[in-house]
Structure formats: structure tokens, C-alpha cells
Amino acid sequence: LITPASERYVKRRMLENLIGSLHFWEPSSTMVVYDLGFTPESRSKVLSWQDVELRDLAPAVLRVLNETPPHTLQASSYAFKALVIQDALLTA
């Protein structure tokens, strides 16, 4: 199970709600969260959650494309969507 998330989703507790629901419905699964710009405090919070792996977006884009075009790192461009799926498949 993978999801990209921005700081907004952490601050509004939407990511926490999603992870909680996934833990309830898929208790033996590990969730992979792609960081789209967390603060250090939010990173620490997400890293403390059980069965959650946190990945940075830039290395994921680099693994897939062998380069890091700037627009792929901007959450507002949505260019990251297919790249995080491909990265998750490559690293599974």
C-alpha cells in the first residue's frame, strides 16, 4: 500500500486517519508514504508510526527516471503520481 502525502495532510490529520484505517482493514500490511514536503516534526511523527515506511520523493524520482526534473518534485504538478507507483514496483 502506497500513498504520497504533503505537509497539509499531516497537519490536518488526514494521513493519520488513512494509516489508522489501513491498519484496521489490513493489519498485516506495511504502508509506504512518499514525503511531498514534510517538516522535520511531521517526518518524526510519521516515522514513529507502526508498519509505515517513509520515502523521500527525490530519490524515488531518480530511481525511476535516472534524473530529477524539477517539476516532478512539485506536489502541485501531480507529475509524481506515476513515478511513486513505478518506484514502489521497482523496490518491492
mmCIF file with all atom_site columns, C-alpha atoms in Angstrom:
data_model
loop_
_atom_site.group_PDB
_atom_site.id
_atom_site.type_symbol
_atom_site.label_atom_id
_atom_site.label_alt_id
_atom_site.label_comp_id
_atom_site.label_asym_id
_atom_site.label_entity_id
_atom_site.label_seq_id
_atom_site.pdbx_PDB_ins_code
_atom_site.Cartn_x
_atom_site.Cartn_y
_atom_site.Cartn_z
_atom_site.occupancy
_atom_site.B_iso_or_equiv
_atom_site.pdbx_formal_charge
_atom_site.auth_seq_id
_atom_site.auth_comp_id
_atom_site.auth_asym_id
_atom_site.auth_atom_id
_atom_site.pdbx_PDB_model_num
ATOM 1  C CA . LEU A 1 1  ? 0.000  0.000  0.000   1.00 0.00 ? 1  LEU A CA 1
ATOM 2  C CA . ILE A 1 2  ? 1.495  3.326  -1.039  1.00 0.00 ? 2  ILE A CA 1
ATOM 3  C CA . THR A 1 3  ? 0.463  6.952  -0.756  1.00 0.00 ? 3  THR A CA 1
ATOM 4  C CA . PRO A 1 4  ? 2.183  10.251 -1.393  1.00 0.00 ? 4  PRO A CA 1
ATOM 5  C CA . ALA A 1 5  ? 1.355  12.992 1.104   1.00 0.00 ? 5  ALA A CA 1
ATOM 6  C CA . SER A 1 6  ? 2.166  16.640 1.696   1.00 0.00 ? 6  SER A CA 1
ATOM 7  C CA . GLU A 1 7  ? 2.509  18.563 4.940   1.00 0.00 ? 7  GLU A CA 1
ATOM 8  C CA . ARG A 1 8  ? -1.120 19.632 4.682   1.00 0.00 ? 8  ARG A CA 1
ATOM 9  C CA . TYR A 1 9  ? -2.258 16.017 5.020   1.00 0.00 ? 9  TYR A CA 1
ATOM 10 C CA . VAL A 1 10 ? -0.205 15.579 8.177   1.00 0.00 ? 10 VAL A CA 1
ATOM 11 C CA . LYS A 1 11 ? -1.337 18.851 9.785   1.00 0.00 ? 11 LYS A CA 1
ATOM 12 C CA . ARG A 1 12 ? -4.998 18.122 9.086   1.00 0.00 ? 12 ARG A CA 1
ATOM 13 C CA . ARG A 1 13 ? -4.538 14.555 10.360  1.00 0.00 ? 13 ARG A CA 1
ATOM 14 C CA . MET A 1 14 ? -5.825 13.118 7.076   1.00 0.00 ? 14 MET A CA 1
ATOM 15 C CA . LEU A 1 15 ? -2.725 10.946 6.675   1.00 0.00 ? 15 LEU A CA 1
ATOM 16 C CA . GLU A 1 16 ? -3.035 9.696  10.242  1.00 0.00 ? 16 GLU A CA 1
ATOM 17 C CA . ASN A 1 17 ? -6.675 8.816  9.583   1.00 0.00 ? 17 ASN A CA 1
ATOM 18 C CA . LEU A 1 18 ? -5.763 6.956  6.378   1.00 0.00 ? 18 LEU A CA 1
ATOM 19 C CA . ILE A 1 19 ? -2.983 4.999  8.088   1.00 0.00 ? 19 ILE A CA 1
ATOM 20 C CA . GLY A 1 20 ? -5.279 4.159  11.010  1.00 0.00 ? 20 GLY A CA 1
ATOM 21 C CA . SER A 1 21 ? -7.949 2.861  8.628   1.00 0.00 ? 21 SER A CA 1
ATOM 22 C CA . LEU A 1 22 ? -5.407 0.814  6.709   1.00 0.00 ? 22 LEU A CA 1
ATOM 23 C CA . HIS A 1 23 ? -4.112 -0.677 9.961   1.00 0.00 ? 23 HIS A CA 1
ATOM 24 C CA . PHE A 1 24 ? -7.674 -1.638 10.855  1.00 0.00 ? 24 PHE A CA 1
ATOM 25 C CA . TRP A 1 25 ? -8.578 -3.195 7.495   1.00 0.00 ? 25 TRP A CA 1
ATOM 26 C CA . GLU A 1 26 ? -5.122 -4.552 6.543   1.00 0.00 ? 26 GLU A CA 1
ATOM 27 C CA . PRO A 1 27 ? -3.388 -5.147 9.899   1.00 0.00 ? 27 PRO A CA 1
ATOM 28 C CA . SER A 1 28 ? -0.525 -7.198 8.471   1.00 0.00 ? 28 SER A CA 1
ATOM 29 C CA . SER A 1 29 ? 0.382  -4.719 5.719   1.00 0.00 ? 29 SER A CA 1
ATOM 30 C CA . THR A 1 30 ? 3.162  -2.172 5.630   1.00 0.00 ? 30 THR A CA 1
ATOM 31 C CA . MET A 1 31 ? 2.289  1.245  4.234   1.00 0.00 ? 31 MET A CA 1
ATOM 32 C CA . VAL A 1 32 ? 4.783  3.284  2.210   1.00 0.00 ? 32 VAL A CA 1
ATOM 33 C CA . VAL A 1 33 ? 4.365  7.058  2.455   1.00 0.00 ? 33 VAL A CA 1
ATOM 34 C CA . TYR A 1 34 ? 6.150  9.293  -0.039  1.00 0.00 ? 34 TYR A CA 1
ATOM 35 C CA . ASP A 1 35 ? 7.121  12.620 1.521   1.00 0.00 ? 35 ASP A CA 1
ATOM 36 C CA . LEU A 1 36 ? 5.997  15.572 -0.604  1.00 0.00 ? 36 LEU A CA 1
ATOM 37 C CA . GLY A 1 37 ? 7.410  18.209 1.718   1.00 0.00 ? 37 GLY A CA 1
ATOM 38 C CA . PHE A 1 38 ? 7.034  17.317 5.382   1.00 0.00 ? 38 PHE A CA 1
ATOM 39 C CA . THR A 1 39 ? 8.503  19.454 8.119   1.00 0.00 ? 39 THR A CA 1
ATOM 40 C CA . PRO A 1 40 ? 11.065 17.731 10.358  1.00 0.00 ? 40 PRO A CA 1
ATOM 41 C CA . GLU A 1 41 ? 8.385  17.419 13.051  1.00 0.00 ? 41 GLU A CA 1
ATOM 42 C CA . SER A 1 42 ? 5.963  15.726 10.662  1.00 0.00 ? 42 SER A CA 1
ATOM 43 C CA . ARG A 1 43 ? 8.691  13.387 9.416   1.00 0.00 ? 43 ARG A CA 1
ATOM 44 C CA . SER A 1 44 ? 9.381  12.342 13.014  1.00 0.00 ? 44 SER A CA 1
ATOM 45 C CA . LYS A 1 45 ? 5.699  11.786 13.628  1.00 0.00 ? 45 LYS A CA 1
ATOM 46 C CA . VAL A 1 46 ? 5.212  9.615  10.535  1.00 0.00 ? 46 VAL A CA 1
ATOM 47 C CA . LEU A 1 47 ? 8.406  7.668  11.235  1.00 0.00 ? 47 LEU A CA 1
ATOM 48 C CA . SER A 1 48 ? 7.052  6.803  14.683  1.00 0.00 ? 48 SER A CA 1
ATOM 49 C CA . TRP A 1 49 ? 4.001  5.040  13.265  1.00 0.00 ? 49 TRP A CA 1
ATOM 50 C CA . GLN A 1 50 ? 3.983  1.262  13.272  1.00 0.00 ? 50 GLN A CA 1
ATOM 51 C CA . ASP A 1 51 ? 4.343  -0.529 9.917   1.00 0.00 ? 51 ASP A CA 1
ATOM 52 C CA . VAL A 1 52 ? 4.913  2.703  7.985   1.00 0.00 ? 52 VAL A CA 1
ATOM 53 C CA . GLU A 1 53 ? 7.916  3.286  5.735   1.00 0.00 ? 53 GLU A CA 1
ATOM 54 C CA . LEU A 1 54 ? 8.668  6.889  4.817   1.00 0.00 ? 54 LEU A CA 1
ATOM 55 C CA . ARG A 1 55 ? 10.386 7.605  1.494   1.00 0.00 ? 55 ARG A CA 1
ATOM 56 C CA . ASP A 1 56 ? 11.686 10.862 0.094   1.00 0.00 ? 56 ASP A CA 1
ATOM 57 C CA . LEU A 1 57 ? 10.338 11.824 -3.310  1.00 0.00 ? 57 LEU A CA 1
ATOM 58 C CA . ALA A 1 58 ? 13.585 12.979 -4.980  1.00 0.00 ? 58 ALA A CA 1
ATOM 59 C CA . PRO A 1 59 ? 15.440 9.631  -4.660  1.00 0.00 ? 59 PRO A CA 1
ATOM 60 C CA . ALA A 1 60 ? 12.319 7.824  -5.885  1.00 0.00 ? 60 ALA A CA 1
ATOM 61 C CA . VAL A 1 61 ? 12.140 10.020 -8.985  1.00 0.00 ? 61 VAL A CA 1
ATOM 62 C CA . LEU A 1 62 ? 15.843 9.490  -9.574  1.00 0.00 ? 62 LEU A CA 1
ATOM 63 C CA . ARG A 1 63 ? 15.456 5.689  -9.336  1.00 0.00 ? 63 ARG A CA 1
ATOM 64 C CA . VAL A 1 64 ? 12.719 5.742  -11.966 1.00 0.00 ? 64 VAL A CA 1
ATOM 65 C CA . LEU A 1 65 ? 13.978 8.378  -14.422 1.00 0.00 ? 65 LEU A CA 1
ATOM 66 C CA . ASN A 1 66 ? 17.745 8.419  -13.761 1.00 0.00 ? 66 ASN A CA 1
ATOM 67 C CA . GLU A 1 67 ? 17.336 12.191 -13.382 1.00 0.00 ? 67 GLU A CA 1
ATOM 68 C CA . THR A 1 68 ? 15.226 14.571 -11.289 1.00 0.00 ? 68 THR A CA 1
ATOM 69 C CA . PRO A 1 69 ? 13.301 17.076 -13.423 1.00 0.00 ? 69 PRO A CA 1
ATOM 70 C CA . PRO A 1 70 ? 12.231 19.954 -11.137 1.00 0.00 ? 70 PRO A CA 1
ATOM 71 C CA . HIS A 1 71 ? 8.532  19.719 -11.989 1.00 0.00 ? 71 HIS A CA 1
ATOM 72 C CA . THR A 1 72 ? 8.383  16.131 -10.686 1.00 0.00 ? 72 THR A CA 1
ATOM 73 C CA . LEU A 1 73 ? 9.169  17.364 -7.169  1.00 0.00 ? 73 LEU A CA 1
ATOM 74 C CA . GLN A 1 74 ? 6.322  19.885 -7.080  1.00 0.00 ? 74 GLN A CA 1
ATOM 75 C CA . ALA A 1 75 ? 3.209  18.430 -5.499  1.00 0.00 ? 75 ALA A CA 1
ATOM 76 C CA . SER A 1 76 ? 1.029  20.847 -7.461  1.00 0.00 ? 76 SER A CA 1
ATOM 77 C CA . SER A 1 77 ? 2.190  19.376 -10.787 1.00 0.00 ? 77 SER A CA 1
ATOM 78 C CA . TYR A 1 78 ? 0.978  15.853 -9.943  1.00 0.00 ? 78 TYR A CA 1
ATOM 79 C CA . ALA A 1 79 ? 3.853  14.548 -12.092 1.00 0.00 ? 79 ALA A CA 1
ATOM 80 C CA . PHE A 1 80 ? 4.954  12.430 -9.134  1.00 0.00 ? 80 PHE A CA 1
ATOM 81 C CA . LYS A 1 81 ? 1.907  10.134 -9.190  1.00 0.00 ? 81 LYS A CA 1
ATOM 82 C CA . ALA A 1 82 ? 3.010  7.606  -11.798 1.00 0.00 ? 82 ALA A CA 1
ATOM 83 C CA . LEU A 1 83 ? 6.598  7.861  -10.567 1.00 0.00 ? 83 LEU A CA 1
ATOM 84 C CA . VAL A 1 84 ? 5.807  6.792  -6.999  1.00 0.00 ? 84 VAL A CA 1
ATOM 85 C CA . ILE A 1 85 ? 3.853  3.813  -8.316  1.00 0.00 ? 85 ILE A CA 1
ATOM 86 C CA . GLN A 1 86 ? 6.736  2.800  -10.549 1.00 0.00 ? 86 GLN A CA 1
ATOM 87 C CA . ASP A 1 87 ? 9.228  3.311  -7.708  1.00 0.00 ? 87 ASP A CA 1
ATOM 88 C CA . ALA A 1 88 ? 7.145  1.146  -5.391  1.00 0.00 ? 88 ALA A CA 1
ATOM 89 C CA . LEU A 1 89 ? 7.100  -1.605 -8.020  1.00 0.00 ? 89 LEU A CA 1
ATOM 90 C CA . LEU A 1 90 ? 10.873 -1.315 -8.582  1.00 0.00 ? 90 LEU A CA 1
ATOM 91 C CA . THR A 1 91 ? 11.669 -1.545 -4.884  1.00 0.00 ? 91 THR A CA 1
ATOM 92 C CA . ALA A 1 92 ? 9.111  -4.217 -3.933  1.00 0.00 ? 92 ALA A CA 1
#
